PDB file of C-alpha atoms in Angstrom:
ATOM      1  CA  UNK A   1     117.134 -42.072  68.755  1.00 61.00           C
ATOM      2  CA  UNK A   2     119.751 -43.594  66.342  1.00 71.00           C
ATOM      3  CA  UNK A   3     121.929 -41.594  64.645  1.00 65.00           C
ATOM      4  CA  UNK A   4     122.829 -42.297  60.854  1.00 58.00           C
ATOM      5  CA  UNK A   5     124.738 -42.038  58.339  1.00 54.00           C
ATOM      6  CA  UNK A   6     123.758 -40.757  54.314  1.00 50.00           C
ATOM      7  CA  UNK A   7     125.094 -43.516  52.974  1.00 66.00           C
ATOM      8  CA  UNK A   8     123.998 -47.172  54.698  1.00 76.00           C
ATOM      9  CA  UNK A   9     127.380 -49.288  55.496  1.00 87.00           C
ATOM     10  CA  UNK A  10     127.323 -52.975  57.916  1.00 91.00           C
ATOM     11  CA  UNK A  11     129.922 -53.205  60.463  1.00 94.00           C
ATOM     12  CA  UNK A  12     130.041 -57.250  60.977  1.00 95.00           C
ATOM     13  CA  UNK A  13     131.922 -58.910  64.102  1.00 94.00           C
ATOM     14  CA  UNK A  14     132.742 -62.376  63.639  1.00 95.00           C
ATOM     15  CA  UNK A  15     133.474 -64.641  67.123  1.00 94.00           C
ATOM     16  CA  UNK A  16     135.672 -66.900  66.593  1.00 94.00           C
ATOM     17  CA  UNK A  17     134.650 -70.112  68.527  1.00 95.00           C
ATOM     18  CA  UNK A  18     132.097 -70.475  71.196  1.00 97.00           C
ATOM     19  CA  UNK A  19     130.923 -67.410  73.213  1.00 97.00           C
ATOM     20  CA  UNK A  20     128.739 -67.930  76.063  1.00 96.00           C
ATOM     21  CA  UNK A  21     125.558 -66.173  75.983  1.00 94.00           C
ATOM     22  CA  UNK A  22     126.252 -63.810  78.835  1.00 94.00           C
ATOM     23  CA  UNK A  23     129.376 -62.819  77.111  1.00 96.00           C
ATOM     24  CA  UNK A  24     127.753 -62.190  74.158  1.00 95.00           C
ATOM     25  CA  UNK A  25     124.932 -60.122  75.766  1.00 92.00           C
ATOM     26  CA  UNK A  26     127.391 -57.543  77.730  1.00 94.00           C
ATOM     27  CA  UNK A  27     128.754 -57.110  74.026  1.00 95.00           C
ATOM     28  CA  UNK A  28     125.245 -56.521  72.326  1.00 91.00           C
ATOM     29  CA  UNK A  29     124.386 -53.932  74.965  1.00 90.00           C
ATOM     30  CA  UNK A  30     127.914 -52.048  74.289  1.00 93.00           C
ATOM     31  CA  UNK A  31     126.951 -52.000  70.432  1.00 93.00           C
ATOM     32  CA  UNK A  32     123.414 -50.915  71.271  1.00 90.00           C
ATOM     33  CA  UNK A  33     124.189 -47.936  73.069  1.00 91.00           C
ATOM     34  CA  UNK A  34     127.622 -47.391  70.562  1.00 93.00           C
ATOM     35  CA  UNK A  35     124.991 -47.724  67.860  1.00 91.00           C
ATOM     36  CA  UNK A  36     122.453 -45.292  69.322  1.00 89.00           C
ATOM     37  CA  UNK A  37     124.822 -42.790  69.694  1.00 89.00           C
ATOM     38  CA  UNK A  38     125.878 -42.560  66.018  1.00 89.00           C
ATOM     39  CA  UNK A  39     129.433 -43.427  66.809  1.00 93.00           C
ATOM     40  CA  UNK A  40     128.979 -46.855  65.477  1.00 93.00           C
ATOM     41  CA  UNK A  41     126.797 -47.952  61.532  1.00 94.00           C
ATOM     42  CA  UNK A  42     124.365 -50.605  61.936  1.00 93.00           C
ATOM     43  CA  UNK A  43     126.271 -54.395  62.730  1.00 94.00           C
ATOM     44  CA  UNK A  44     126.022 -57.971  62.809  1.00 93.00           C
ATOM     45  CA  UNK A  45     127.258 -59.934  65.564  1.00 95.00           C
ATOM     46  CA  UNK A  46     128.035 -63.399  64.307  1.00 95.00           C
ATOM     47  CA  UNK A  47     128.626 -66.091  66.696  1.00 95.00           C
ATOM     48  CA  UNK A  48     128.034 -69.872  68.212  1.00 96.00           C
ATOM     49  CA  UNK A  49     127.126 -70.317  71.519  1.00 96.00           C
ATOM     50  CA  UNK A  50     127.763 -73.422  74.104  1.00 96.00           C
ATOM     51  CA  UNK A  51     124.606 -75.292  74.561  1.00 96.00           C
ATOM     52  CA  UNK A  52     122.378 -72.392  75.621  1.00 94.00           C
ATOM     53  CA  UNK A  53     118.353 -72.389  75.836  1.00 93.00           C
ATOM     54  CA  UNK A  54     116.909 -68.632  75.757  1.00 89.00           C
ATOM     55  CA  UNK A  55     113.171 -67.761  77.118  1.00 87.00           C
ATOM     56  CA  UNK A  56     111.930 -64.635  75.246  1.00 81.00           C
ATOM     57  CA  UNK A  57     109.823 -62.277  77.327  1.00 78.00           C
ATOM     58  CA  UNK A  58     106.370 -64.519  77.733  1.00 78.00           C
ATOM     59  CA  UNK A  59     109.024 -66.510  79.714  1.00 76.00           C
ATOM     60  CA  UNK A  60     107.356 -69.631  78.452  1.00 79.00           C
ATOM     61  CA  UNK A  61     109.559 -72.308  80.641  1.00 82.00           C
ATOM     62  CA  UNK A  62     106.804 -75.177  80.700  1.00 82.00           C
ATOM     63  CA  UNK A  63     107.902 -75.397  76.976  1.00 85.00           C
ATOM     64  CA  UNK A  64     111.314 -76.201  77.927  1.00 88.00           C
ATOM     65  CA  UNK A  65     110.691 -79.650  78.188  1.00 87.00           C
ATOM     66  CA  UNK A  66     114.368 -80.882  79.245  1.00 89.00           C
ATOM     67  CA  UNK A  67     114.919 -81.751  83.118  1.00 90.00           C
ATOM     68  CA  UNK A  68     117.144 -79.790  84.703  1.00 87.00           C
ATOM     69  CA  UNK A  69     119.591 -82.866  85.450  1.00 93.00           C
ATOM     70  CA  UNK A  70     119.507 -83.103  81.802  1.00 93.00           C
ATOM     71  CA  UNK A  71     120.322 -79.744  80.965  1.00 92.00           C
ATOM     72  CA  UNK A  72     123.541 -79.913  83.770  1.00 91.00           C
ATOM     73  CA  UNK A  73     124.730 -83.331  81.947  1.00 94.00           C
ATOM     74  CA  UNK A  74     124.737 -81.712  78.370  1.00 91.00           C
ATOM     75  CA  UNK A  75     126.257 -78.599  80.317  1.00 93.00           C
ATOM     76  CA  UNK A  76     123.346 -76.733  79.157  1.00 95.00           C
ATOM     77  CA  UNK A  77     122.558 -72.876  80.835  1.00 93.00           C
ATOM     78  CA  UNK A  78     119.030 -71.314  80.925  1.00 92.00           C
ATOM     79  CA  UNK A  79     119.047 -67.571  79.806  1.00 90.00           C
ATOM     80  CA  UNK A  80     115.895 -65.359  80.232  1.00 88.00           C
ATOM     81  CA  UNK A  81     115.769 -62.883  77.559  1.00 85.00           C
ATOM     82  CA  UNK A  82     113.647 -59.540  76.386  1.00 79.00           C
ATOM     83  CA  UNK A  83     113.280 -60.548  72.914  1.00 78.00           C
ATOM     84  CA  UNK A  84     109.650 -62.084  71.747  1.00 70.00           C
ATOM     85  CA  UNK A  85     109.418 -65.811  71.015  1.00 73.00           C
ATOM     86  CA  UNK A  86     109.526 -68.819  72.656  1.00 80.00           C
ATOM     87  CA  UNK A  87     112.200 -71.452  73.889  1.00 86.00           C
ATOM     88  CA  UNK A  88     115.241 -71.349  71.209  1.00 87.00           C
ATOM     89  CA  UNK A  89     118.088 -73.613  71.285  1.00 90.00           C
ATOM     90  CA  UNK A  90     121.579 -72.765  70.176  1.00 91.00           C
ATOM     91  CA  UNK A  91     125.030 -74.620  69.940  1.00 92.00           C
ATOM     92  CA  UNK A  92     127.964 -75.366  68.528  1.00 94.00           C
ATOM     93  CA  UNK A  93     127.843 -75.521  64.518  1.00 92.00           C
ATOM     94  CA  UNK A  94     124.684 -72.847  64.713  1.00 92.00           C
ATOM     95  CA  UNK A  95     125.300 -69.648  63.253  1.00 90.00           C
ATOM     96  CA  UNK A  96     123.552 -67.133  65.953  1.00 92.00           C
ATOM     97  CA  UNK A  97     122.905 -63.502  64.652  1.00 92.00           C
ATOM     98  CA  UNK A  98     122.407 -60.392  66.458  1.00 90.00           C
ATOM     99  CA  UNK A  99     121.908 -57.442  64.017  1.00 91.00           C
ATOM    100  CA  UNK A 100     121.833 -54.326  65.552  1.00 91.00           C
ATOM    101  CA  UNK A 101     119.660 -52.001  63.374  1.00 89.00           C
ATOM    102  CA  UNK A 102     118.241 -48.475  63.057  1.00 87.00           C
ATOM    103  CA  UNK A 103     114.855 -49.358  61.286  1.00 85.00           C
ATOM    104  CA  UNK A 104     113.808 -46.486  61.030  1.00 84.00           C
ATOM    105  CA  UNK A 105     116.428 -45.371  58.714  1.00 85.00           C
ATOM    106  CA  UNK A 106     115.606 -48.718  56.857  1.00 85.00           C
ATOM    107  CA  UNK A 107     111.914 -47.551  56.738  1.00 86.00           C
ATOM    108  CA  UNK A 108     110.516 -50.755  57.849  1.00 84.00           C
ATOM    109  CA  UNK A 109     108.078 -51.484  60.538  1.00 86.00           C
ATOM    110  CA  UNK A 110     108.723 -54.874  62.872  1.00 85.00           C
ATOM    111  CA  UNK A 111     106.387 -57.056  61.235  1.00 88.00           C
ATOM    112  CA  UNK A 112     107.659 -56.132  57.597  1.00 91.00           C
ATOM    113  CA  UNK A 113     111.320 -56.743  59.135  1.00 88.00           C
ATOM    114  CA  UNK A 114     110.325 -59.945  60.390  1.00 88.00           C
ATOM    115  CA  UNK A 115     109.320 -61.135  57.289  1.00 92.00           C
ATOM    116  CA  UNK A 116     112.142 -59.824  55.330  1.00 92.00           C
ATOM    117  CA  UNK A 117     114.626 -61.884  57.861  1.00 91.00           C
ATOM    118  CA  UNK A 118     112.137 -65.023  56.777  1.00 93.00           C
ATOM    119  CA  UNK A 119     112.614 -64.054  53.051  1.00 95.00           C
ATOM    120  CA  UNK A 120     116.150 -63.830  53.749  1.00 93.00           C
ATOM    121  CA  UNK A 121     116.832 -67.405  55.600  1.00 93.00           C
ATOM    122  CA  UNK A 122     114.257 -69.240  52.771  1.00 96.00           C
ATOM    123  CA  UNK A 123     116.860 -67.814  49.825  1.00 96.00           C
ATOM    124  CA  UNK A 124     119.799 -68.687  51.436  1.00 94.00           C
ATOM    125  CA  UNK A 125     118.641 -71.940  52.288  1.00 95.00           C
ATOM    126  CA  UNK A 126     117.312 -72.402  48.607  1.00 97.00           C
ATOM    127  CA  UNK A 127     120.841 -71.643  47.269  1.00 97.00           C
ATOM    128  CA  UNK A 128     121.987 -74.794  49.090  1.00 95.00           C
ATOM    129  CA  UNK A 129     119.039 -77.013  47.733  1.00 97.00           C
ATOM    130  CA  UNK A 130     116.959 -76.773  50.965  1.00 96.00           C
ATOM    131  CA  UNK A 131     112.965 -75.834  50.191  1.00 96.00           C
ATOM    132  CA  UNK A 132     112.408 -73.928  53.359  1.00 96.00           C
ATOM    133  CA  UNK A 133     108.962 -72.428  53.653  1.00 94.00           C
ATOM    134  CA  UNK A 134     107.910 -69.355  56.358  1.00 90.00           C
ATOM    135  CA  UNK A 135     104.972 -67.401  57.142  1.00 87.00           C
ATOM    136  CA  UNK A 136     102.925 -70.401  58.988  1.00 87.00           C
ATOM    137  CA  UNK A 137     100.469 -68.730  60.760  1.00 88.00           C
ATOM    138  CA  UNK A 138     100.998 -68.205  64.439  1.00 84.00           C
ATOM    139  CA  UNK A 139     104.565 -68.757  63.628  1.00 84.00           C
ATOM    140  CA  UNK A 140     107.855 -66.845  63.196  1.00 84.00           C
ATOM    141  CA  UNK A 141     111.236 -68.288  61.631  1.00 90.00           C
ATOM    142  CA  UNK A 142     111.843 -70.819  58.339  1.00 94.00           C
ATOM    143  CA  UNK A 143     110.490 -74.424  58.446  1.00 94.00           C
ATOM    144  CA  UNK A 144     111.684 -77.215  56.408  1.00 95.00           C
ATOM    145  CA  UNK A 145     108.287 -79.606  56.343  1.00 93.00           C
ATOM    146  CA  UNK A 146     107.734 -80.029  59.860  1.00 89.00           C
ATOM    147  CA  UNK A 147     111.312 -78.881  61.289  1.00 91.00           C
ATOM    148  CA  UNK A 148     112.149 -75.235  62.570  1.00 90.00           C
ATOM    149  CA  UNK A 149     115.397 -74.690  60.103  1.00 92.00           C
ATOM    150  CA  UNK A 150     115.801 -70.999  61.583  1.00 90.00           C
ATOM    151  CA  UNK A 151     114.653 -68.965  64.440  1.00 87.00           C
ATOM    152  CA  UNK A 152     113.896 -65.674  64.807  1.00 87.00           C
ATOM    153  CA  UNK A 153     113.104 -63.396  68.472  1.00 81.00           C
ATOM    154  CA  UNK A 154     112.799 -59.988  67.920  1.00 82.00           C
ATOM    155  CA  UNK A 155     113.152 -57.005  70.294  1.00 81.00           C
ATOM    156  CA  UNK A 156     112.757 -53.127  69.743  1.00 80.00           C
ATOM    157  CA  UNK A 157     113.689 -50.763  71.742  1.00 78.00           C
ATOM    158  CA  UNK A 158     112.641 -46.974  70.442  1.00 67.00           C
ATOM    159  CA  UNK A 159     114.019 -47.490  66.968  1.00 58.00           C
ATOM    160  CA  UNK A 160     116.795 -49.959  67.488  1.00 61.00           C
ATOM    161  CA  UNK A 161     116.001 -53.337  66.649  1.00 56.00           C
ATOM    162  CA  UNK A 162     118.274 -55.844  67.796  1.00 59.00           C
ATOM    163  CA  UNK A 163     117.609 -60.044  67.872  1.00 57.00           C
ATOM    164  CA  UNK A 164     118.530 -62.863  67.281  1.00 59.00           C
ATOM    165  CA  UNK A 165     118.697 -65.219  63.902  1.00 62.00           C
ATOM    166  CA  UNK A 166     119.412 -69.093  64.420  1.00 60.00           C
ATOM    167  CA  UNK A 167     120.087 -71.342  61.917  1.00 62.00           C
ATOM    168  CA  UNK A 168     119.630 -74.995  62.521  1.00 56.00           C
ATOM    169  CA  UNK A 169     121.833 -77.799  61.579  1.00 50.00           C
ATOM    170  CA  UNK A 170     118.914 -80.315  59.739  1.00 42.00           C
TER     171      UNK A 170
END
């Protein structure tokens, strides 16, 4: 159950610097429930992250194709995660969202969200010149010819939606 409000309002918290991921999770959680109970409007967690791979929930590690002697000498952690999607990488100089959303008061369904964060990410991209392209099949996120430009992993929980958005330095 999420609470809302009548009229819709975005609470945004901007990290300064780099947070690590775990850091940043015990803070998502603390907005999720804040956020369920009504005591908080729907927010955006903006942040960078130290070099940080996540897994989503298929836990698809054979795709993380880095040795684990490299990922200690680019001081890299490993973070298993509930969200869908595959191996994402973030660092410094990526911008790393977490909204924390009631969808149902936005009256979308997860695969219409989805696409409106692609739709989203292709326009902002295209105000800076960049011809970003989404919807390839099989896919999530925005591409720039054969380049992931942003990534998107999704994950719902009763009518909460909460993720992350990654944009990619090209």
């Amino acid at each position: 159950m999420c609470v809302g409000r009548a009229r819709r309002r975005l609470q945004v918290w901007r990290m300064m610097g780099l947070t690590a991921f775990s850091e940043a999770l015990h803070i998502q959680n603390r907005l999720i429930e804040q956020r369920r109970l009504g005591s908080i409007p729907d927010t955006l967690l903006s942040l960078q992250h130290p070099p940080t791979f996540t897994l989503g929930r298929r836990r698809t590690v054979h795709n993380l194709l880095a040795s684990p002697a490299t990922l200690q000498s680019i001081g890299a952690q490993v973070h298993y995660t509930e969200r869908g999607g595959d191996v994402t990488f973030h660092g410094p100089h990526q911008a790393v969202l977490y909204p924390i959303l009631c969808l149902r008061e936005l009256k979308l369904g997860a695969r219409r969200y989805v696409e409106s964060l692609e739709d989203t990410m292709i326009q902002l991209a295209a105000r800076y010149g960049v011809e970003a392209k989404g919807r390839i099949p099989g896919e999530t996120g925005v591409w720039v010819e054969n380049r992931k430009l942003g990534a998107i992993g999704v994950r719902i929980s009763g009518v909460l939606e909460y993720e992350q958005v990654t944009w990619k330095d090209l």
